[in-house]
């Protein structure tokens, strides 16, 4: 065989092997419940994130002063289900009764629109998270973000996350524990250029918290945070796989979104 042809065949074989390895890595990183497009988003966004990863910039949300944010370790999924999630919603609602953040009864069924995004504002491009939107009062919608964040194990004190500790989207070194991060805002629409509509569900807030808690339990069973084997994509897909969707989006798509100031 001509030497040039042999070289070309060898190069093609090498590319094929590398491609197979990359595909296996992407399959692992996106998990068994992967959504259509997950692997492509991770593949294309990872290269743009490389500078942020090496410098430690991106994916760390250090501003936890506002009480509209909370974190809880996956290992404490029962505490999240029974207490933390309810208190989180109840406390914000008590300060903003005019918005309908908490319905009159916990068992009230609400239509919730569910969105996903890779690289939402404040996160790296490879980070995947969810946004739950449900109607408040008037023109307002309650927006509850659902994210996995990685907490340095050495920062955990007596099994809890101290208030001054921030999580990150990825793990560059050291042992990290998985935690859920919530942020609640009130807005009059959603930016479809960032958030992809996955479907809508009719459920109570307690049903939502139970679904999230089960996904936390699954993540805790996988162990510590791992960029490939136990990450934000696995977590958001575990939640999506547990939901029975219909297609009837309630919240309007907007580019100029008004936000209610909950922290004033």
PDB file of C-alpha atoms in Angstrom:
ATOM      1  CA  UNK A   1       0.000   0.000   0.000  1.00  0.00           C
ATOM      2  CA  UNK A   2       1.200   3.485  -0.798  1.00  0.00           C
ATOM      3  CA  UNK A   3       2.852   5.115   2.247  1.00  0.00           C
ATOM      4  CA  UNK A   4       0.606   8.201   1.970  1.00  0.00           C
ATOM      5  CA  UNK A   5      -2.504   6.030   1.959  1.00  0.00           C
ATOM      6  CA  UNK A   6      -1.199   4.026   4.919  1.00  0.00           C
ATOM      7  CA  UNK A   7      -0.594   7.255   6.856  1.00  0.00           C
ATOM      8  CA  UNK A   8      -4.099   8.463   6.046  1.00  0.00           C
ATOM      9  CA  UNK A   9      -5.649   5.174   7.156  1.00  0.00           C
ATOM     10  CA  UNK A  10      -3.686   5.266  10.422  1.00  0.00           C
ATOM     11  CA  UNK A  11      -4.751   8.866  11.076  1.00  0.00           C
ATOM     12  CA  UNK A  12      -8.395   8.047  10.374  1.00  0.00           C
ATOM     13  CA  UNK A  13      -8.193   5.070  12.742  1.00  0.00           C
ATOM     14  CA  UNK A  14      -6.700   7.306  15.401  1.00  0.00           C
ATOM     15  CA  UNK A  15      -9.467   9.865  14.993  1.00  0.00           C
ATOM     16  CA  UNK A  16     -12.044   7.065  15.225  1.00  0.00           C
ATOM     17  CA  UNK A  17     -10.562   5.802  18.485  1.00  0.00           C
ATOM     18  CA  UNK A  18     -10.391   9.304  19.952  1.00  0.00           C
ATOM     19  CA  UNK A  19     -13.976   9.909  18.843  1.00  0.00           C
ATOM     20  CA  UNK A  20     -15.153   6.716  20.509  1.00  0.00           C
ATOM     21  CA  UNK A  21     -13.372   7.638  23.735  1.00  0.00           C
ATOM     22  CA  UNK A  22     -14.862  11.141  23.657  1.00  0.00           C
ATOM     23  CA  UNK A  23     -18.335   9.718  23.039  1.00  0.00           C
ATOM     24  CA  UNK A  24     -17.966   7.330  25.981  1.00  0.00           C
ATOM     25  CA  UNK A  25     -16.878  10.238  28.178  1.00  0.00           C
ATOM     26  CA  UNK A  26     -19.862  12.312  27.058  1.00  0.00           C
ATOM     27  CA  UNK A  27     -22.213   9.389  27.722  1.00  0.00           C
ATOM     28  CA  UNK A  28     -20.814   9.117  31.249  1.00  0.00           C
ATOM     29  CA  UNK A  29     -20.956  12.859  31.894  1.00  0.00           C
ATOM     30  CA  UNK A  30     -24.583  13.183  30.758  1.00  0.00           C
ATOM     31  CA  UNK A  31     -25.858  10.001  32.431  1.00  0.00           C
ATOM     32  CA  UNK A  32     -28.529   7.440  31.496  1.00  0.00           C
ATOM     33  CA  UNK A  33     -31.406   9.950  31.549  1.00  0.00           C
ATOM     34  CA  UNK A  34     -29.689  12.368  29.153  1.00  0.00           C
ATOM     35  CA  UNK A  35     -31.900  14.725  27.171  1.00  0.00           C
ATOM     36  CA  UNK A  36     -31.622  15.335  23.448  1.00  0.00           C
ATOM     37  CA  UNK A  37     -28.762  17.769  22.865  1.00  0.00           C
ATOM     38  CA  UNK A  38     -27.060  17.305  26.258  1.00  0.00           C
ATOM     39  CA  UNK A  39     -23.921  15.745  24.783  1.00  0.00           C
ATOM     40  CA  UNK A  40     -23.552  18.429  22.107  1.00  0.00           C
ATOM     41  CA  UNK A  41     -23.914  21.218  24.659  1.00  0.00           C
ATOM     42  CA  UNK A  42     -21.282  19.703  26.926  1.00  0.00           C
ATOM     43  CA  UNK A  43     -18.924  19.108  23.997  1.00  0.00           C
ATOM     44  CA  UNK A  44     -19.131  22.618  22.552  1.00  0.00           C
ATOM     45  CA  UNK A  45     -19.367  24.500  25.864  1.00  0.00           C
ATOM     46  CA  UNK A  46     -16.464  22.726  27.566  1.00  0.00           C
ATOM     47  CA  UNK A  47     -13.843  24.344  25.333  1.00  0.00           C
ATOM     48  CA  UNK A  48     -15.187  27.852  25.946  1.00  0.00           C
ATOM     49  CA  UNK A  49     -15.160  27.147  29.685  1.00  0.00           C
ATOM     50  CA  UNK A  50     -11.518  26.061  29.802  1.00  0.00           C
ATOM     51  CA  UNK A  51     -10.119  29.499  30.644  1.00  0.00           C
ATOM     52  CA  UNK A  52     -12.657  29.986  33.407  1.00  0.00           C
ATOM     53  CA  UNK A  53     -11.938  26.552  34.826  1.00  0.00           C
ATOM     54  CA  UNK A  54      -8.212  27.091  34.973  1.00  0.00           C
ATOM     55  CA  UNK A  55      -8.543  30.487  36.594  1.00  0.00           C
ATOM     56  CA  UNK A  56     -11.277  29.451  38.981  1.00  0.00           C
ATOM     57  CA  UNK A  57     -13.685  32.007  37.533  1.00  0.00           C
ATOM     58  CA  UNK A  58     -17.271  31.117  36.813  1.00  0.00           C
ATOM     59  CA  UNK A  59     -19.796  28.871  38.463  1.00  0.00           C
ATOM     60  CA  UNK A  60     -19.226  30.156  41.989  1.00  0.00           C
ATOM     61  CA  UNK A  61     -22.034  32.232  43.421  1.00  0.00           C
ATOM     62  CA  UNK A  62     -20.591  33.961  46.461  1.00  0.00           C
ATOM     63  CA  UNK A  63     -23.529  36.313  47.062  1.00  0.00           C
ATOM     64  CA  UNK A  64     -25.741  34.464  49.518  1.00  0.00           C
ATOM     65  CA  UNK A  65     -26.733  37.526  51.537  1.00  0.00           C
ATOM     66  CA  UNK A  66     -30.280  37.558  50.222  1.00  0.00           C
ATOM     67  CA  UNK A  67     -32.598  35.047  51.873  1.00  0.00           C
ATOM     68  CA  UNK A  68     -34.006  34.143  48.457  1.00  0.00           C
ATOM     69  CA  UNK A  69     -31.147  31.643  48.103  1.00  0.00           C
ATOM     70  CA  UNK A  70     -30.536  28.372  49.911  1.00  0.00           C
ATOM     71  CA  UNK A  71     -28.291  25.313  49.757  1.00  0.00           C
ATOM     72  CA  UNK A  72     -28.608  21.860  51.287  1.00  0.00           C
ATOM     73  CA  UNK A  73     -26.356  18.817  51.057  1.00  0.00           C
ATOM     74  CA  UNK A  74     -27.695  15.869  49.055  1.00  0.00           C
ATOM     75  CA  UNK A  75     -27.052  13.669  52.093  1.00  0.00           C
ATOM     76  CA  UNK A  76     -29.697  15.680  53.971  1.00  0.00           C
ATOM     77  CA  UNK A  77     -32.440  15.003  51.435  1.00  0.00           C
ATOM     78  CA  UNK A  78     -34.953  14.138  54.163  1.00  0.00           C
ATOM     79  CA  UNK A  79     -34.334  17.453  55.953  1.00  0.00           C
ATOM     80  CA  UNK A  80     -34.741  19.209  52.615  1.00  0.00           C
ATOM     81  CA  UNK A  81     -38.032  17.427  51.925  1.00  0.00           C
ATOM     82  CA  UNK A  82     -39.589  17.882  55.349  1.00  0.00           C
ATOM     83  CA  UNK A  83     -38.264  21.224  56.549  1.00  0.00           C
ATOM     84  CA  UNK A  84     -35.738  23.271  54.568  1.00  0.00           C
ATOM     85  CA  UNK A  85     -37.710  23.559  51.321  1.00  0.00           C
ATOM     86  CA  UNK A  86     -40.950  24.481  53.097  1.00  0.00           C
ATOM     87  CA  UNK A  87     -39.308  27.054  55.356  1.00  0.00           C
ATOM     88  CA  UNK A  88     -37.501  28.554  52.366  1.00  0.00           C
ATOM     89  CA  UNK A  89     -40.783  29.211  50.533  1.00  0.00           C
ATOM     90  CA  UNK A  90     -42.743  30.146  53.671  1.00  0.00           C
ATOM     91  CA  UNK A  91     -40.241  32.754  54.864  1.00  0.00           C
ATOM     92  CA  UNK A  92     -40.059  34.538  51.507  1.00  0.00           C
ATOM     93  CA  UNK A  93     -43.840  34.439  51.186  1.00  0.00           C
ATOM     94  CA  UNK A  94     -44.354  35.996  54.639  1.00  0.00           C
ATOM     95  CA  UNK A  95     -42.265  38.993  53.575  1.00  0.00           C
ATOM     96  CA  UNK A  96     -44.027  39.311  50.218  1.00  0.00           C
ATOM     97  CA  UNK A  97     -47.650  38.290  50.756  1.00  0.00           C
ATOM     98  CA  UNK A  98     -48.768  40.366  47.764  1.00  0.00           C
ATOM     99  CA  UNK A  99     -47.070  37.982  45.310  1.00  0.00           C
ATOM    100  CA  UNK A 100     -48.640  34.574  45.987  1.00  0.00           C
ATOM    101  CA  UNK A 101     -45.334  32.726  46.369  1.00  0.00           C
ATOM    102  CA  UNK A 102     -46.906  30.155  48.687  1.00  0.00           C
ATOM    103  CA  UNK A 103     -50.469  29.152  47.915  1.00  0.00           C
ATOM    104  CA  UNK A 104     -53.069  29.130  50.669  1.00  0.00           C
ATOM    105  CA  UNK A 105     -52.552  25.402  51.222  1.00  0.00           C
ATOM    106  CA  UNK A 106     -49.528  23.226  50.499  1.00  0.00           C
ATOM    107  CA  UNK A 107     -51.787  20.712  48.741  1.00  0.00           C
ATOM    108  CA  UNK A 108     -52.894  23.274  46.124  1.00  0.00           C
ATOM    109  CA  UNK A 109     -52.114  21.940  42.639  1.00  0.00           C
ATOM    110  CA  UNK A 110     -50.222  24.414  40.467  1.00  0.00           C
ATOM    111  CA  UNK A 111     -49.227  24.354  36.816  1.00  0.00           C
ATOM    112  CA  UNK A 112     -45.447  24.540  36.758  1.00  0.00           C
ATOM    113  CA  UNK A 113     -43.501  25.232  33.568  1.00  0.00           C
ATOM    114  CA  UNK A 114     -40.120  23.493  33.549  1.00  0.00           C
ATOM    115  CA  UNK A 115     -37.082  24.834  31.660  1.00  0.00           C
ATOM    116  CA  UNK A 116     -33.477  23.755  31.356  1.00  0.00           C
ATOM    117  CA  UNK A 117     -30.359  25.698  30.420  1.00  0.00           C
ATOM    118  CA  UNK A 118     -26.676  25.112  29.898  1.00  0.00           C
ATOM    119  CA  UNK A 119     -24.599  28.100  30.959  1.00  0.00           C
ATOM    120  CA  UNK A 120     -27.356  30.224  32.478  1.00  0.00           C
ATOM    121  CA  UNK A 121     -26.166  33.627  33.779  1.00  0.00           C
ATOM    122  CA  UNK A 122     -23.671  33.155  36.599  1.00  0.00           C
ATOM    123  CA  UNK A 123     -22.724  29.622  35.511  1.00  0.00           C
ATOM    124  CA  UNK A 124     -20.171  27.921  33.278  1.00  0.00           C
ATOM    125  CA  UNK A 125     -21.277  26.777  29.847  1.00  0.00           C
ATOM    126  CA  UNK A 126     -21.105  23.095  30.833  1.00  0.00           C
ATOM    127  CA  UNK A 127     -23.336  23.633  33.866  1.00  0.00           C
ATOM    128  CA  UNK A 128     -26.900  22.411  33.446  1.00  0.00           C
ATOM    129  CA  UNK A 129     -29.718  23.636  35.633  1.00  0.00           C
ATOM    130  CA  UNK A 130     -33.489  23.819  35.804  1.00  0.00           C
ATOM    131  CA  UNK A 131     -35.940  26.662  36.257  1.00  0.00           C
ATOM    132  CA  UNK A 132     -39.433  26.044  37.613  1.00  0.00           C
ATOM    133  CA  UNK A 133     -41.955  28.806  36.854  1.00  0.00           C
ATOM    134  CA  UNK A 134     -45.458  28.987  38.321  1.00  0.00           C
ATOM    135  CA  UNK A 135     -48.072  31.754  38.524  1.00  0.00           C
ATOM    136  CA  UNK A 136     -48.044  34.201  41.393  1.00  0.00           C
ATOM    137  CA  UNK A 137     -50.551  37.036  41.715  1.00  0.00           C
ATOM    138  CA  UNK A 138     -51.274  39.486  38.930  1.00  0.00           C
ATOM    139  CA  UNK A 139     -48.750  39.405  36.113  1.00  0.00           C
ATOM    140  CA  UNK A 140     -46.011  37.839  38.245  1.00  0.00           C
ATOM    141  CA  UNK A 141     -44.484  34.380  38.040  1.00  0.00           C
ATOM    142  CA  UNK A 142     -42.465  32.669  40.744  1.00  0.00           C
ATOM    143  CA  UNK A 143     -39.120  31.476  39.353  1.00  0.00           C
ATOM    144  CA  UNK A 144     -37.347  28.749  41.343  1.00  0.00           C
ATOM    145  CA  UNK A 145     -33.949  27.636  40.058  1.00  0.00           C
ATOM    146  CA  UNK A 146     -32.776  24.088  40.782  1.00  0.00           C
ATOM    147  CA  UNK A 147     -29.035  23.496  40.541  1.00  0.00           C
ATOM    148  CA  UNK A 148     -26.403  21.097  41.791  1.00  0.00           C
ATOM    149  CA  UNK A 149     -23.445  22.854  43.353  1.00  0.00           C
ATOM    150  CA  UNK A 150     -20.156  21.325  44.531  1.00  0.00           C
ATOM    151  CA  UNK A 151     -19.136  22.128  48.121  1.00  0.00           C
ATOM    152  CA  UNK A 152     -15.537  21.580  49.349  1.00  0.00           C
ATOM    153  CA  UNK A 153     -15.706  18.813  51.958  1.00  0.00           C
ATOM    154  CA  UNK A 154     -13.345  20.647  54.294  1.00  0.00           C
ATOM    155  CA  UNK A 155     -15.729  23.629  54.424  1.00  0.00           C
ATOM    156  CA  UNK A 156     -18.624  21.605  55.837  1.00  0.00           C
ATOM    157  CA  UNK A 157     -19.090  22.124  59.580  1.00  0.00           C
ATOM    158  CA  UNK A 158     -21.046  19.674  61.743  1.00  0.00           C
ATOM    159  CA  UNK A 159     -22.746  18.293  58.640  1.00  0.00           C
ATOM    160  CA  UNK A 160     -23.972  21.699  57.465  1.00  0.00           C
ATOM    161  CA  UNK A 161     -22.904  24.275  54.882  1.00  0.00           C
ATOM    162  CA  UNK A 162     -21.805  27.503  56.641  1.00  0.00           C
ATOM    163  CA  UNK A 163     -23.469  30.681  55.365  1.00  0.00           C
ATOM    164  CA  UNK A 164     -20.189  32.113  54.046  1.00  0.00           C
ATOM    165  CA  UNK A 165     -19.386  29.055  51.906  1.00  0.00           C
ATOM    166  CA  UNK A 166     -20.153  29.136  48.179  1.00  0.00           C
ATOM    167  CA  UNK A 167     -20.455  26.213  45.803  1.00  0.00           C
ATOM    168  CA  UNK A 168     -19.081  25.797  42.300  1.00  0.00           C
ATOM    169  CA  UNK A 169     -20.181  24.248  39.003  1.00  0.00           C
ATOM    170  CA  UNK A 170     -17.152  21.968  38.685  1.00  0.00           C
ATOM    171  CA  UNK A 171     -14.455  20.339  40.785  1.00  0.00           C
ATOM    172  CA  UNK A 172     -10.854  21.184  39.950  1.00  0.00           C
ATOM    173  CA  UNK A 173      -9.239  19.528  42.976  1.00  0.00           C
ATOM    174  CA  UNK A 174     -10.096  18.034  46.332  1.00  0.00           C
ATOM    175  CA  UNK A 175     -13.166  16.231  47.605  1.00  0.00           C
ATOM    176  CA  UNK A 176     -16.468  17.952  46.883  1.00  0.00           C
ATOM    177  CA  UNK A 177     -19.901  17.162  48.269  1.00  0.00           C
ATOM    178  CA  UNK A 178     -23.080  17.541  46.222  1.00  0.00           C
ATOM    179  CA  UNK A 179     -25.625  20.103  47.337  1.00  0.00           C
ATOM    180  CA  UNK A 180     -28.778  21.575  45.913  1.00  0.00           C
ATOM    181  CA  UNK A 181     -28.840  25.321  45.314  1.00  0.00           C
ATOM    182  CA  UNK A 182     -32.123  27.213  45.014  1.00  0.00           C
ATOM    183  CA  UNK A 183     -32.633  30.816  44.010  1.00  0.00           C
ATOM    184  CA  UNK A 184     -36.091  32.360  43.956  1.00  0.00           C
ATOM    185  CA  UNK A 185     -37.040  35.398  41.905  1.00  0.00           C
ATOM    186  CA  UNK A 186     -40.331  36.912  40.787  1.00  0.00           C
ATOM    187  CA  UNK A 187     -40.564  37.986  37.139  1.00  0.00           C
ATOM    188  CA  UNK A 188     -43.150  38.664  34.445  1.00  0.00           C
ATOM    189  CA  UNK A 189     -41.662  36.386  31.779  1.00  0.00           C
ATOM    190  CA  UNK A 190     -38.794  34.132  30.784  1.00  0.00           C
ATOM    191  CA  UNK A 191     -35.968  34.561  28.289  1.00  0.00           C
ATOM    192  CA  UNK A 192     -36.341  31.737  25.780  1.00  0.00           C
ATOM    193  CA  UNK A 193     -32.895  32.462  24.327  1.00  0.00           C
ATOM    194  CA  UNK A 194     -31.461  31.148  27.611  1.00  0.00           C
ATOM    195  CA  UNK A 195     -34.087  28.726  28.873  1.00  0.00           C
ATOM    196  CA  UNK A 196     -35.377  25.750  26.882  1.00  0.00           C
ATOM    197  CA  UNK A 197     -38.969  24.750  27.587  1.00  0.00           C
ATOM    198  CA  UNK A 198     -39.151  21.064  28.567  1.00  0.00           C
ATOM    199  CA  UNK A 199     -42.842  20.837  29.403  1.00  0.00           C
ATOM    200  CA  UNK A 200     -45.370  21.595  32.122  1.00  0.00           C
ATOM    201  CA  UNK A 201     -46.596  19.599  35.104  1.00  0.00           C
ATOM    202  CA  UNK A 202     -49.585  19.929  37.422  1.00  0.00           C
ATOM    203  CA  UNK A 203     -48.415  19.306  40.967  1.00  0.00           C
ATOM    204  CA  UNK A 204     -48.192  20.792  44.442  1.00  0.00           C
ATOM    205  CA  UNK A 205     -45.094  22.455  45.842  1.00  0.00           C
ATOM    206  CA  UNK A 206     -44.705  19.466  48.170  1.00  0.00           C
ATOM    207  CA  UNK A 207     -44.800  17.142  45.142  1.00  0.00           C
ATOM    208  CA  UNK A 208     -42.018  19.217  43.602  1.00  0.00           C
ATOM    209  CA  UNK A 209     -39.911  19.079  46.772  1.00  0.00           C
ATOM    210  CA  UNK A 210     -40.420  15.293  46.981  1.00  0.00           C
ATOM    211  CA  UNK A 211     -39.272  14.895  43.382  1.00  0.00           C
ATOM    212  CA  UNK A 212     -36.173  16.998  43.996  1.00  0.00           C
ATOM    213  CA  UNK A 213     -35.442  15.147  47.250  1.00  0.00           C
ATOM    214  CA  UNK A 214     -35.559  11.795  45.452  1.00  0.00           C
ATOM    215  CA  UNK A 215     -33.064  13.096  42.892  1.00  0.00           C
ATOM    216  CA  UNK A 216     -30.868  14.317  45.757  1.00  0.00           C
ATOM    217  CA  UNK A 217     -31.049  10.829  47.286  1.00  0.00           C
ATOM    218  CA  UNK A 218     -30.006   9.288  43.964  1.00  0.00           C
ATOM    219  CA  UNK A 219     -27.079  11.695  43.766  1.00  0.00           C
ATOM    220  CA  UNK A 220     -26.061  10.956  47.358  1.00  0.00           C
ATOM    221  CA  UNK A 221     -26.035   7.235  46.543  1.00  0.00           C
ATOM    222  CA  UNK A 222     -23.574   7.908  43.693  1.00  0.00           C
ATOM    223  CA  UNK A 223     -21.174   9.439  46.234  1.00  0.00           C
ATOM    224  CA  UNK A 224     -19.119  12.615  46.172  1.00  0.00           C
ATOM    225  CA  UNK A 225     -19.351  15.160  43.380  1.00  0.00           C
ATOM    226  CA  UNK A 226     -17.540  14.004  40.244  1.00  0.00           C
ATOM    227  CA  UNK A 227     -17.198  15.931  36.974  1.00  0.00           C
ATOM    228  CA  UNK A 228     -18.142  12.815  35.003  1.00  0.00           C
ATOM    229  CA  UNK A 229     -19.994  10.386  37.267  1.00  0.00           C
ATOM    230  CA  UNK A 230     -22.038  12.585  39.604  1.00  0.00           C
ATOM    231  CA  UNK A 231     -22.664  16.047  38.238  1.00  0.00           C
ATOM    232  CA  UNK A 232     -25.305  18.696  37.547  1.00  0.00           C
ATOM    233  CA  UNK A 233     -26.420  17.022  34.303  1.00  0.00           C
ATOM    234  CA  UNK A 234     -27.185  13.744  36.068  1.00  0.00           C
ATOM    235  CA  UNK A 235     -29.129  15.659  38.711  1.00  0.00           C
ATOM    236  CA  UNK A 236     -31.290  17.715  36.352  1.00  0.00           C
ATOM    237  CA  UNK A 237     -31.992  14.644  34.204  1.00  0.00           C
ATOM    238  CA  UNK A 238     -32.999  12.560  37.235  1.00  0.00           C
ATOM    239  CA  UNK A 239     -35.588  15.243  38.011  1.00  0.00           C
ATOM    240  CA  UNK A 240     -36.811  15.505  34.414  1.00  0.00           C
ATOM    241  CA  UNK A 241     -37.169  11.712  34.146  1.00  0.00           C
ATOM    242  CA  UNK A 242     -39.505  11.721  37.161  1.00  0.00           C
ATOM    243  CA  UNK A 243     -41.936  14.313  35.764  1.00  0.00           C
ATOM    244  CA  UNK A 244     -45.011  13.636  33.610  1.00  0.00           C
ATOM    245  CA  UNK A 245     -45.102  16.509  31.155  1.00  0.00           C
ATOM    246  CA  UNK A 246     -47.807  18.100  29.067  1.00  0.00           C
ATOM    247  CA  UNK A 247     -47.186  20.887  26.547  1.00  0.00           C
ATOM    248  CA  UNK A 248     -49.046  24.004  27.639  1.00  0.00           C
ATOM    249  CA  UNK A 249     -46.608  26.739  28.613  1.00  0.00           C
ATOM    250  CA  UNK A 250     -48.104  29.350  30.900  1.00  0.00           C
ATOM    251  CA  UNK A 251     -45.332  31.904  31.437  1.00  0.00           C
ATOM    252  CA  UNK A 252     -44.816  34.243  28.448  1.00  0.00           C
ATOM    253  CA  UNK A 253     -41.537  34.391  26.542  1.00  0.00           C
ATOM    254  CA  UNK A 254     -40.030  37.869  26.781  1.00  0.00           C
ATOM    255  CA  UNK A 255     -36.827  39.731  26.034  1.00  0.00           C
ATOM    256  CA  UNK A 256     -37.492  42.712  28.307  1.00  0.00           C
ATOM    257  CA  UNK A 257     -38.296  41.098  31.629  1.00  0.00           C
ATOM    258  CA  UNK A 258     -39.458  42.952  34.711  1.00  0.00           C
ATOM    259  CA  UNK A 259     -38.242  41.657  38.072  1.00  0.00           C
ATOM    260  CA  UNK A 260     -39.824  42.248  41.471  1.00  0.00           C
ATOM    261  CA  UNK A 261     -37.377  43.369  44.147  1.00  0.00           C
ATOM    262  CA  UNK A 262     -37.737  40.802  46.923  1.00  0.00           C
ATOM    263  CA  UNK A 263     -34.712  41.889  48.957  1.00  0.00           C
ATOM    264  CA  UNK A 264     -35.452  45.567  49.557  1.00  0.00           C
TER     265      UNK A 264
END
